[in-house]
Tab-separated table of C-alpha atoms in Angstrom:
chain	number	residue	atom	x	y	z
B	1	MET	CA	0.099	-0.093	0.054
B	2	GLU	CA	1.125	3.492	-0.925
B	3	SER	CA	1.590	5.746	2.155
B	4	LYS	CA	-0.477	8.468	0.774
B	5	ASP	CA	-3.430	6.052	0.306
B	6	ILE	CA	-2.806	4.766	4.024
B	7	ILE	CA	-2.842	8.434	5.232
B	8	SER	CA	-6.088	9.695	3.267
B	9	SER	CA	-7.943	6.281	4.358
B	10	GLY	CA	-8.771	7.356	8.023
B	11	LEU	CA	-7.176	4.455	9.434
B	12	LEU	CA	-4.429	6.297	11.105
B	13	GLU	CA	-7.178	8.648	12.845
B	14	LEU	CA	-8.839	5.184	14.124
B	15	TYR	CA	-5.451	3.752	15.265
B	16	VAL	CA	-4.669	6.711	17.500
B	17	LEU	CA	-8.129	6.791	18.830
B	18	GLY	CA	-7.769	3.174	19.688
B	19	LEU	CA	-10.735	2.160	17.540
B	20	ALA	CA	-8.964	0.009	14.968
B	21	SER	CA	-8.966	-3.742	15.145
B	22	ASN	CA	-6.075	-5.903	16.123
B	23	GLU	CA	-5.013	-6.715	12.505
B	24	GLU	CA	-5.592	-3.043	11.660
B	25	ASN	CA	-3.248	-2.265	14.463
B	26	THR	CA	-0.628	-4.560	13.618
B	27	ASN	CA	-0.762	-3.106	9.892
B	28	VAL	CA	-0.315	0.624	11.396
B	29	ARG	CA	2.759	-0.339	13.493
B	30	ARG	CA	4.575	-1.774	10.733
B	31	TRP	CA	3.625	1.048	8.292
B	32	ILE	CA	5.019	3.399	10.993
B	33	THR	CA	8.487	1.652	10.784
B	34	GLN	CA	8.139	1.510	7.145
B	35	PHE	CA	7.031	5.057	6.007
B	36	PRO	CA	8.233	8.012	7.822
B	37	GLU	CA	5.366	10.063	6.438
B	38	VAL	CA	3.334	7.785	8.214
B	39	ASP	CA	4.913	8.045	11.460
B	40	LYS	CA	4.912	11.890	10.909
B	41	GLU	CA	1.314	11.841	10.430
B	42	ILE	CA	0.543	9.608	13.582
B	43	ALA	CA	2.248	12.219	15.679
B	44	GLU	CA	0.355	15.391	14.203
B	45	ILE	CA	-2.690	13.330	14.810
B	46	GLN	CA	-1.861	12.490	18.539
B	47	VAL	CA	-0.998	16.130	18.990
B	48	ALA	CA	-4.410	17.364	17.615
B	49	MET	CA	-6.060	14.730	19.944
B	50	GLU	CA	-4.121	15.987	23.004
B	51	GLY	CA	-5.376	19.416	22.419
B	52	TYR	CA	-8.955	18.149	21.975
B	53	ALA	CA	-8.692	16.503	25.542
B	54	LEU	CA	-6.844	19.667	26.858
B	55	ALA	CA	-10.307	21.245	26.069
B	56	GLN	CA	-12.012	19.457	28.883
B	57	ALA	CA	-9.379	20.026	31.444
B	58	THR	CA	-10.828	20.467	34.778
B	59	GLN	CA	-8.884	20.942	38.188
B	60	PRO	CA	-9.962	17.942	40.472
B	61	ASP	CA	-10.371	18.361	44.426
B	62	GLN	CA	-7.315	18.898	46.316
B	63	SER	CA	-7.612	15.837	48.604
B	64	VAL	CA	-6.799	13.401	45.523
B	65	LYS	CA	-3.130	14.520	45.323
B	66	LYS	CA	-2.611	13.436	48.921
B	67	LYS	CA	-4.181	10.034	48.412
B	68	ILE	CA	-2.507	9.161	45.498
B	69	LEU	CA	0.924	10.000	47.037
B	70	ASP	CA	0.010	8.062	50.304
B	71	ARG	CA	-0.293	4.989	47.977
B	72	ILE	CA	2.703	5.114	45.926
B	73	VAL	CA	5.952	3.842	47.468
B	74	LEU	CA	8.896	6.215	47.031
B	75	PRO	CA	12.378	4.621	47.228
B	76	SER	CA	13.868	7.356	49.317
B	77	ASN	CA	11.159	7.711	51.822
B	78	ASP	CA	11.614	4.141	53.341
B	79	LYS	CA	7.767	3.913	53.923
B	80	VAL	CA	8.932	0.200	54.593
B	81	THR	CA	8.608	-0.943	58.040
B	82	SER	CA	8.950	-4.338	59.360
B	83	GLU	CA	5.280	-4.097	60.892
B	84	VAL	CA	2.540	-5.396	58.460
B	85	SER	CA	0.085	-3.139	57.353
B	86	PHE	CA	-2.060	-3.123	54.394
B	87	GLN	CA	-3.078	0.259	52.751
B	88	LYS	CA	-6.183	1.678	54.714
B	89	ASN	CA	-8.997	1.709	52.438
B	90	GLU	CA	-12.152	3.540	53.766
B	91	THR	CA	-14.422	2.842	50.635
B	92	ALA	CA	-13.565	-0.907	50.414
B	93	LYS	CA	-12.913	-0.603	46.799
B	94	VAL	CA	-10.426	-3.026	45.379
B	95	TYR	CA	-7.077	-1.467	44.635
B	96	THR	CA	-4.990	-2.824	42.042
B	97	ILE	CA	-2.551	-5.702	43.304
B	98	PRO	CA	0.590	-4.394	41.580
B	99	SER	CA	0.673	-1.889	44.824
B	100	TYR	CA	1.039	-5.145	46.941
B	101	TYR	CA	3.739	-6.335	44.797
B	102	LYS	CA	5.776	-3.422	44.881
B	103	TRP	CA	5.195	-2.894	48.761
B	104	ALA	CA	6.176	-6.743	49.196
B	105	ALA	CA	9.195	-6.508	46.941
B	106	ALA	CA	10.712	-3.522	48.648
B	107	ALA	CA	10.021	-5.065	51.934
B	108	SER	CA	11.550	-8.250	50.971
B	109	ILE	CA	14.724	-6.905	49.431
B	110	ILE	CA	15.216	-5.012	52.654
B	111	LEU	CA	14.594	-7.793	55.152
B	112	LEU	CA	15.109	-11.060	53.254
B	113	ILE	CA	18.868	-11.117	53.087
B	114	GLY	CA	18.979	-11.481	56.965
B	115	SER	CA	16.031	-14.027	57.020
B	116	LEU	CA	17.355	-15.785	53.962
B	117	ILE	CA	20.379	-16.615	55.954
B	118	ILE	CA	18.377	-17.885	58.898
B	119	ASN	CA	15.769	-19.700	56.802
B	120	TYR	CA	18.877	-21.480	54.860
B	121	THR	CA	20.615	-22.749	57.905
B	122	TYR	CA	17.392	-23.965	59.514
B	123	TYR	CA	16.112	-25.512	56.277
B	124	ASN	CA	19.384	-27.390	56.023
B	125	LYS	CA	19.385	-28.523	59.402
B	126	TYR	CA	16.069	-30.015	59.468
B	127	GLN	CA	15.452	-30.862	55.733
B	128	SER	CA	17.579	-34.220	56.322
B	129	VAL	CA	16.107	-35.210	59.639
B	130	SER	CA	12.582	-34.732	58.639
B	131	ALA	CA	12.762	-35.959	54.988
B	132	ASN	CA	12.976	-39.581	55.675
B	133	LEU	CA	10.246	-39.325	58.261
B	134	GLN	CA	8.048	-37.213	56.059
B	135	VAL	CA	8.375	-39.716	53.134
B	136	ALA	CA	7.760	-42.787	55.198
B	137	GLN	CA	4.580	-41.157	56.743
B	138	ASN	CA	3.522	-40.076	53.255
B	139	GLU	CA	3.673	-43.386	51.891
B	140	LEU	CA	1.283	-45.090	54.802
B	141	ASN	CA	-1.171	-42.049	54.522
B	142	LYS	CA	-1.330	-42.197	50.706
B	143	GLN	CA	-2.333	-45.724	50.844
B	144	LYS	CA	-4.879	-45.312	53.295
B	145	GLU	CA	-6.453	-41.938	51.992
B	146	ILE	CA	-5.894	-41.997	48.218
B	147	ALA	CA	-9.330	-43.459	46.951
B	148	ALA	CA	-11.235	-41.213	49.361
B	149	GLY	CA	-9.516	-38.294	48.990
B	150	MET	CA	-9.731	-38.116	45.185
B	151	SER	CA	-13.296	-38.418	44.995
B	152	LYS	CA	-13.983	-35.548	47.656
B	153	ASP	CA	-11.435	-33.512	45.569
B	154	MET	CA	-13.456	-34.037	42.084
B	155	GLN	CA	-16.373	-32.962	44.083
B	156	VAL	CA	-15.076	-29.557	44.838
B	157	VAL	CA	-13.441	-29.228	41.329
B	158	THR	CA	-16.563	-29.895	39.560
B	159	ASP	CA	-19.185	-28.361	41.640
B	160	LYS	CA	-20.864	-25.670	39.688
B	161	ASN	CA	-20.649	-23.155	42.364
B	162	ALA	CA	-16.890	-23.375	42.520
B	163	MET	CA	-15.149	-20.419	41.386
B	164	PRO	CA	-11.684	-20.973	40.632
B	165	VAL	CA	-9.093	-18.414	41.600
B	166	VAL	CA	-5.498	-19.166	40.681
B	167	LEU	CA	-2.773	-17.484	43.068
B	168	LYS	CA	0.684	-16.621	40.974
B	169	GLY	CA	3.795	-16.692	42.403
B	170	THR	CA	5.381	-13.396	43.920
B	171	PRO	CA	9.003	-12.133	42.803
B	172	HIS	CA	9.753	-14.119	46.187
B	173	ALA	CA	8.878	-17.299	44.869
B	174	PRO	CA	7.934	-16.756	40.928
B	175	ASP	CA	7.409	-20.431	40.162
B	176	ALA	CA	4.894	-20.944	43.063
B	177	LEU	CA	1.345	-21.572	42.381
B	178	ALA	CA	-1.811	-22.353	44.313
B	179	LYS	CA	-5.516	-22.866	43.440
B	180	ILE	CA	-8.557	-21.667	45.321
B	181	PHE	CA	-11.835	-23.033	44.704
B	182	TRP	CA	-14.371	-20.602	46.323
B	183	MET	CA	-18.071	-21.490	46.417
B	184	GLN	CA	-19.995	-18.759	45.528
B	185	ASN	CA	-23.110	-19.955	47.149
B	186	THR	CA	-21.805	-20.844	50.429
B	187	GLY	CA	-18.416	-18.958	50.792
B	188	GLU	CA	-16.490	-22.064	51.455
B	189	VAL	CA	-13.049	-22.008	50.348
B	190	TYR	CA	-10.883	-24.938	49.090
B	191	VAL	CA	-7.245	-24.809	48.411
B	192	ASP	CA	-5.144	-26.967	46.285
B	193	PRO	CA	-1.696	-26.323	47.082
B	194	THR	CA	0.223	-28.825	45.041
B	195	ASN	CA	2.408	-26.177	43.170
B	196	LEU	CA	3.764	-24.672	46.468
B	197	PRO	CA	6.999	-25.557	46.787
B	198	GLN	CA	7.889	-27.816	50.020
B	199	PRO	CA	8.165	-25.918	53.252
B	200	ALA	CA	10.873	-26.497	55.787
B	201	ALA	CA	9.318	-28.805	58.543
B	202	ASP	CA	8.972	-26.122	60.836
B	203	LYS	CA	7.208	-23.828	58.433
B	204	GLN	CA	3.856	-24.098	57.331
B	205	TYR	CA	1.860	-21.993	54.721
B	206	GLN	CA	-0.976	-19.922	55.993
B	207	LEU	CA	-3.908	-18.672	53.698
B	208	TRP	CA	-5.079	-14.991	54.232
B	209	ALA	CA	-8.180	-13.376	52.814
B	210	ILE	CA	-7.907	-9.481	52.263
B	211	VAL	CA	-11.287	-8.250	53.512
B	212	ASP	CA	-11.740	-4.588	53.542
B	213	GLY	CA	-8.356	-3.924	53.118
B	214	LYS	CA	-7.162	-5.772	55.892
B	215	PRO	CA	-5.746	-9.695	55.864
B	216	VAL	CA	-7.948	-12.048	57.715
B	217	ASP	CA	-6.402	-15.734	58.750
B	218	GLY	CA	-7.790	-18.157	56.291
B	219	GLY	CA	-6.218	-21.297	57.842
B	220	MET	CA	-3.146	-23.449	57.698
B	221	ILE	CA	-2.410	-25.439	54.953
B	222	SER	CA	-0.735	-28.808	55.105
B	223	ILE	CA	1.513	-29.867	52.132
B	224	GLN	CA	1.668	-33.715	51.711
B	225	LYS	CA	4.168	-34.139	48.653
B	226	GLY	CA	2.683	-36.561	45.817
B	227	LEU	CA	-0.839	-36.486	47.155
B	228	TYR	CA	-3.480	-34.455	45.083
B	229	LYS	CA	-5.551	-33.208	48.215
B	230	ILE	CA	-7.893	-30.016	48.015
B	231	GLN	CA	-8.299	-28.778	51.702
B	232	LYS	CA	-11.058	-27.217	53.193
B	233	MET	CA	-10.091	-23.666	54.629
B	234	LYS	CA	-11.891	-20.825	56.515
B	235	SER	CA	-15.083	-19.330	54.682
B	236	PHE	CA	-15.338	-16.136	53.239
B	237	GLY	CA	-18.146	-14.099	52.092
B	238	LYS	CA	-16.283	-11.687	50.569
B	239	ALA	CA	-12.563	-10.957	49.756
B	240	GLU	CA	-10.743	-8.688	47.565
B	241	ALA	CA	-7.883	-10.897	47.273
B	242	PHE	CA	-6.365	-13.931	48.548
B	243	ALA	CA	-2.711	-14.835	49.497
B	244	ILE	CA	-0.471	-17.567	50.973
B	245	THR	CA	2.404	-17.134	53.143
B	246	LEU	CA	4.981	-19.025	54.976
B	247	GLU	CA	4.825	-19.058	58.592
B	248	LYS	CA	6.257	-20.897	61.350
B	249	GLN	CA	4.209	-24.139	62.261
B	250	GLY	CA	0.574	-23.235	63.844
B	251	GLY	CA	0.657	-20.101	61.941
B	252	SER	CA	0.815	-16.054	62.674
B	253	PRO	CA	-1.827	-13.409	63.890
B	254	THR	CA	-0.591	-11.588	61.049
B	255	PRO	CA	0.958	-12.178	57.721
B	256	THR	CA	4.836	-12.003	57.246
B	257	MET	CA	4.706	-10.018	53.989
B	258	GLN	CA	8.227	-10.946	53.056
B	259	GLU	CA	7.343	-14.684	53.121
B	260	MET	CA	4.407	-14.170	50.611
B	261	TYR	CA	4.479	-17.085	48.055
B	262	VAL	CA	1.356	-16.432	45.914
B	263	ILE	CA	-1.250	-13.835	45.629
B	264	ALA	CA	-4.408	-13.311	43.508
B	265	LYS	CA	-6.800	-10.415	43.243
B	266	ILE	CA	-10.619	-11.130	42.938
B	267	LYS	CA	-12.005	-9.507	39.518
B	268	ILE	CA	-15.526	-8.485	40.339
V	1	MET	CA	4.196	24.829	46.890
V	2	LEU	CA	4.936	26.733	44.020
V	3	GLN	CA	6.980	24.700	41.539
V	4	VAL	CA	9.170	27.144	39.420
V	5	LYS	CA	11.280	24.060	38.112
V	6	LYS	CA	10.339	23.467	34.578
V	7	TYR	CA	11.041	20.031	33.171
V	8	SER	CA	12.063	19.236	29.850
V	9	GLU	CA	10.283	15.949	28.390
V	10	ASP	CA	13.286	13.965	28.256
V	11	GLU	CA	14.269	15.104	31.787
V	12	LEU	CA	10.809	14.285	33.065
V	13	VAL	CA	10.637	10.648	31.461
V	14	SER	CA	14.159	9.891	33.037
V	15	LEU	CA	13.655	11.290	36.316
V	16	LEU	CA	10.118	9.316	36.507
V	17	GLN	CA	11.869	6.136	35.557
V	18	SER	CA	14.087	6.586	38.422
V	19	LYS	CA	10.860	7.299	40.371
V	20	ASP	CA	11.893	10.759	41.517
V	21	ALA	CA	9.234	12.323	43.657
V	22	GLN	CA	9.628	15.829	42.617
V	23	ALA	CA	9.199	14.942	39.170
V	24	PHE	CA	5.985	12.974	39.772
V	25	ASN	CA	4.707	15.839	41.856
V	26	TYR	CA	5.430	18.068	38.718
V	27	LEU	CA	3.598	15.541	36.531
V	28	TYR	CA	0.477	15.690	38.876
V	29	ASP	CA	0.561	19.277	39.174
V	30	ASN	CA	0.827	19.824	35.421
V	31	TYR	CA	-1.543	16.895	33.902
V	32	SER	CA	-4.047	16.097	36.647
V	33	ALA	CA	-6.448	18.800	35.366
V	34	ALA	CA	-6.117	17.347	31.807
V	35	LEU	CA	-6.417	13.767	32.578
V	36	TYR	CA	-9.323	14.464	35.110
V	37	GLY	CA	-11.216	16.544	32.479
V	38	VAL	CA	-11.204	13.755	30.214
V	39	ILE	CA	-12.538	11.114	32.946
V	40	TYR	CA	-14.842	13.304	34.313
V	41	LYS	CA	-16.580	13.900	30.673
V	42	MET	CA	-16.484	10.109	30.216
V	43	VAL	CA	-18.109	9.118	33.665
V	44	GLU	CA	-19.895	12.166	34.860
V	45	ASP	CA	-19.485	11.550	38.309
V	46	LYS	CA	-17.251	13.471	40.448
V	47	GLU	CA	-16.582	10.786	43.217
V	48	LEU	CA	-15.934	8.194	40.543
V	49	ALA	CA	-13.863	10.292	38.373
V	50	GLU	CA	-11.594	11.240	41.504
V	51	ASP	CA	-11.552	7.378	42.135
V	52	ILE	CA	-10.382	6.739	38.647
V	53	LEU	CA	-7.814	9.660	38.556
V	54	GLN	CA	-6.039	8.215	41.519
V	55	GLU	CA	-5.836	4.712	39.669
V	56	VAL	CA	-4.527	6.541	36.769
V	57	PHE	CA	-1.518	8.375	38.527
V	58	VAL	CA	-0.948	4.988	40.573
V	59	LYS	CA	-0.843	3.355	37.431
V	60	ILE	CA	1.357	5.706	35.619
V	61	TRP	CA	3.845	5.621	38.604
V	62	ASN	CA	3.947	1.750	38.689
V	63	ASN	CA	4.178	1.148	35.080
V	64	PHE	CA	6.660	4.156	34.114
V	65	SER	CA	9.508	1.617	33.415
V	66	ASN	CA	7.269	0.373	30.522
V	67	TYR	CA	7.256	3.825	28.811
V	68	ASN	CA	10.261	5.246	26.649
V	69	SER	CA	10.103	7.787	23.943
V	70	THR	CA	9.872	4.978	20.932
V	71	LYS	CA	6.315	4.627	22.511
V	72	GLY	CA	5.392	7.921	21.431
V	73	ARG	CA	4.547	11.077	23.181
V	74	LEU	CA	4.310	10.990	27.001
V	75	PHE	CA	1.013	12.970	27.104
V	76	THR	CA	-0.711	10.615	24.800
V	77	TRP	CA	0.631	7.671	26.802
V	78	MET	CA	-0.980	9.101	29.795
V	79	LEU	CA	-4.291	9.881	27.959
V	80	ASN	CA	-4.515	6.307	26.585
V	81	ILE	CA	-4.144	4.863	30.009
V	82	THR	CA	-6.941	7.256	31.127
V	83	ARG	CA	-9.166	6.776	28.771
V	84	ASN	CA	-8.696	2.797	29.197
V	85	LEU	CA	-9.396	2.570	32.824
V	86	SER	CA	-12.305	5.002	32.377
V	87	ILE	CA	-13.845	2.772	29.539
V	88	ASP	CA	-13.120	-0.502	31.741
V	89	THR	CA	-14.701	0.994	34.763
V	90	PHE	CA	-18.069	2.121	33.068
V	91	ARG	CA	-18.354	-1.174	31.220
V	92	SER	CA	-17.691	-3.052	34.528
V	93	LYS	CA	-21.086	-4.362	35.936
V	94	THR	CA	-20.490	-2.632	39.316
V	95	TYR	CA	-20.752	0.914	37.478
V	96	LYS	CA	-24.144	2.497	36.790
V	97	LYS	CA	-24.055	5.297	34.719
V	98	GLN	CA	-25.666	8.041	36.409
V	99	VAL	CA	-27.251	10.575	34.202
V	100	LYS	CA	-26.658	13.873	35.463
V	101	ILE	CA	-28.220	16.902	33.781
V	102	GLN	CA	-25.363	19.282	33.933
V	103	SER	CA	-26.766	22.290	35.138
V	104	PHE	CA	-25.801	25.630	33.732
V	105	GLU	CA	-24.288	26.373	36.955
V	106	ASN	CA	-22.252	23.497	36.902
V	107	SER	CA	-20.803	23.881	33.656
V	108	VAL	CA	-20.010	27.568	34.432
V	109	ASP	CA	-18.063	26.474	37.864
V	110	ASN	CA	-15.959	24.152	35.787
V	111	PHE	CA	-15.260	26.603	33.141
V	112	ILE	CA	-13.855	28.945	35.901
V	113	ASP	CA	-12.127	25.918	37.507
V	114	SER	CA	-10.274	25.103	34.473
V	115	THR	CA	-8.888	28.594	33.858
V	116	SER	CA	-7.160	28.742	37.132
V	117	GLY	CA	-4.601	26.484	38.477
V	118	THR	CA	-1.008	25.513	37.417
V	119	GLY	CA	-1.716	24.214	34.163
V	120	GLN	CA	0.806	25.168	31.409
V	121	PHE	CA	-1.998	25.118	28.771
V	122	ASP	CA	-4.698	27.314	28.095
V	123	SER	CA	-7.932	25.389	27.572
V	124	LEU	CA	-10.237	28.303	27.414
V	125	GLY	CA	-8.384	29.289	24.409
V	126	ILE	CA	-8.598	25.812	22.962
V	127	ARG	CA	-12.450	25.644	23.537
V	128	ARG	CA	-12.715	29.037	21.915
V	129	HIS	CA	-10.996	27.447	18.814
V	130	LEU	CA	-13.080	24.276	18.821
V	131	THR	CA	-16.461	26.174	18.413
V	132	ARG	CA	-15.312	26.554	15.039
V	133	LEU	CA	-15.505	23.065	14.550
V	134	LYS	CA	-18.891	21.963	13.009
V	135	ASN	CA	-21.451	20.071	15.086
V	136	ASP	CA	-21.380	16.822	13.490
V	137	GLN	CA	-17.550	16.692	13.099
V	138	LYS	CA	-17.167	17.475	16.742
V	139	GLN	CA	-20.151	14.747	17.331
V	140	ILE	CA	-18.050	12.147	15.808
V	141	ILE	CA	-14.843	13.235	17.307
V	142	ASP	CA	-16.560	13.060	20.922
V	143	LEU	CA	-17.958	9.626	20.090
V	144	ALA	CA	-14.750	8.192	19.337
V	145	TYR	CA	-12.690	10.070	22.123
V	146	PHE	CA	-15.208	9.997	25.069
V	147	SER	CA	-17.798	7.319	24.893
V	148	GLY	CA	-15.865	4.289	24.558
V	149	PHE	CA	-18.181	3.139	21.412
V	150	THR	CA	-16.643	0.656	19.060
V	151	GLN	CA	-16.452	1.533	14.912
V	152	GLU	CA	-19.278	-0.456	14.823
V	153	GLU	CA	-21.413	1.244	17.572
V	154	ILE	CA	-20.734	4.729	16.134
V	155	ALA	CA	-22.141	3.608	12.600
V	156	LYS	CA	-25.037	2.384	14.465
V	157	GLN	CA	-25.228	5.704	16.450
V	158	LEU	CA	-25.069	7.654	13.406
V	159	SER	CA	-26.978	5.629	11.127
V	160	ILE	CA	-23.995	5.245	8.869
V	161	PRO	CA	-22.222	2.771	6.818
V	162	LEU	CA	-19.317	1.141	8.824
V	163	GLY	CA	-16.845	2.393	5.962
V	164	THR	CA	-18.059	5.963	6.392
V	165	VAL	CA	-16.932	6.146	10.033
V	166	LYS	CA	-13.397	5.879	8.743
V	167	THR	CA	-13.736	8.718	6.281
V	168	ARG	CA	-15.706	11.026	8.508
V	169	MET	CA	-13.296	10.717	11.105
V	170	ARG	CA	-10.399	11.569	8.606
V	171	THR	CA	-12.349	14.627	7.720
V	172	ALA	CA	-13.268	15.813	11.142
V	173	ILE	CA	-9.864	15.466	12.402
V	174	MET	CA	-8.037	17.113	9.359
V	175	GLU	CA	-10.672	19.902	10.268
V	176	LEU	CA	-9.514	19.836	13.919
V	177	ARG	CA	-5.987	20.026	12.937
V	178	LYS	CA	-6.441	22.890	10.694
V	179	ILE	CA	-8.027	24.614	13.669
V	180	LEU	CA	-5.425	23.735	16.254
V	181	GLN	CA	-2.583	24.175	13.525
V	182	VAL	CA	-1.061	21.036	13.816
């Protein structure tokens, strides 16, 4: 296609306005690299649309700026403390998870080095002692429970009220994964933790639901390697997000942010 | 606090990529009115528009590493984030578009608001220029820019064939460019 035909077609205008199809967008992007006239035309259309947008300019309320500054993490400010605190949210709306990610990542970078050393020593110490014991126990339990367990699992997965939620790995544990089946009729929560890494013997995974911006304990998760077993956790009528952290055996009243393995935001 | 310092776009971009707080303040002070105006025009609800404005700036802050000059103009990049978030919001099922009859007093207040402030642009001047745009040209640009309609929905709204949407848009925006001298 000749560049002057492209320019006079009106397709570039639609592209800038975000109204073109995926195929049209791909073509335009190719033409931008092929024809400098197309590149120039696009820039001029963008400037015109910026001007058009500017005609609507209206000052927002003063209060909005502070709310924004409170939510972003400024590296120099060291807003990170060792206490766990989620963003206080007066109107109980859902905020995008990336803020949690960045917050958790900043916290973990600062504190992780020390705790990593400790964890690694513990892990080594207990790994060899508990591994053999664990394996022996698992084999025994496996044979006993496998039949009953699997049919129960299938019941949860195939329940038409079950809403599957995939909790994805955090920067702390990028390959970790967990699945939740959240019964939309009863609020019951079942977790499939098979893709969480095996924890140290003195550590246990804990589920959290974020309700009204605050973390609420969802129960402790037991990992039995090699056995597909969905566990029933605490029920939640509503939640903005679910997360799993690694705590000491028995759990913690508040989540250890730098030991967050997986998280998922609930899309409404 | 009066921001005397002015940044060039390159300076601003590289400072924002290194998460500079002062640069972010400058960005907010100079662009929030423009972005808020677009949001408000689209959702017509003050509280909701304020919430979306928050999301926009937090998203700009968090995603700034994704932006560089090969992605195009900074303001256009921010406008796209703004329009997309606004469209997503009023398409989500929790949003009910409240039809507000803009009273004459309201529009006068907005008019006054936008002429004050620290903006580096003159929206009053632009609005005067835009009165030279023909009504049906303004209408199709508004449908494309603020309503979140697809090409098909615009064609339906204006009772014109789909192919005509492209050519009419071209004519309207060319006229706009003439007026704004772009």
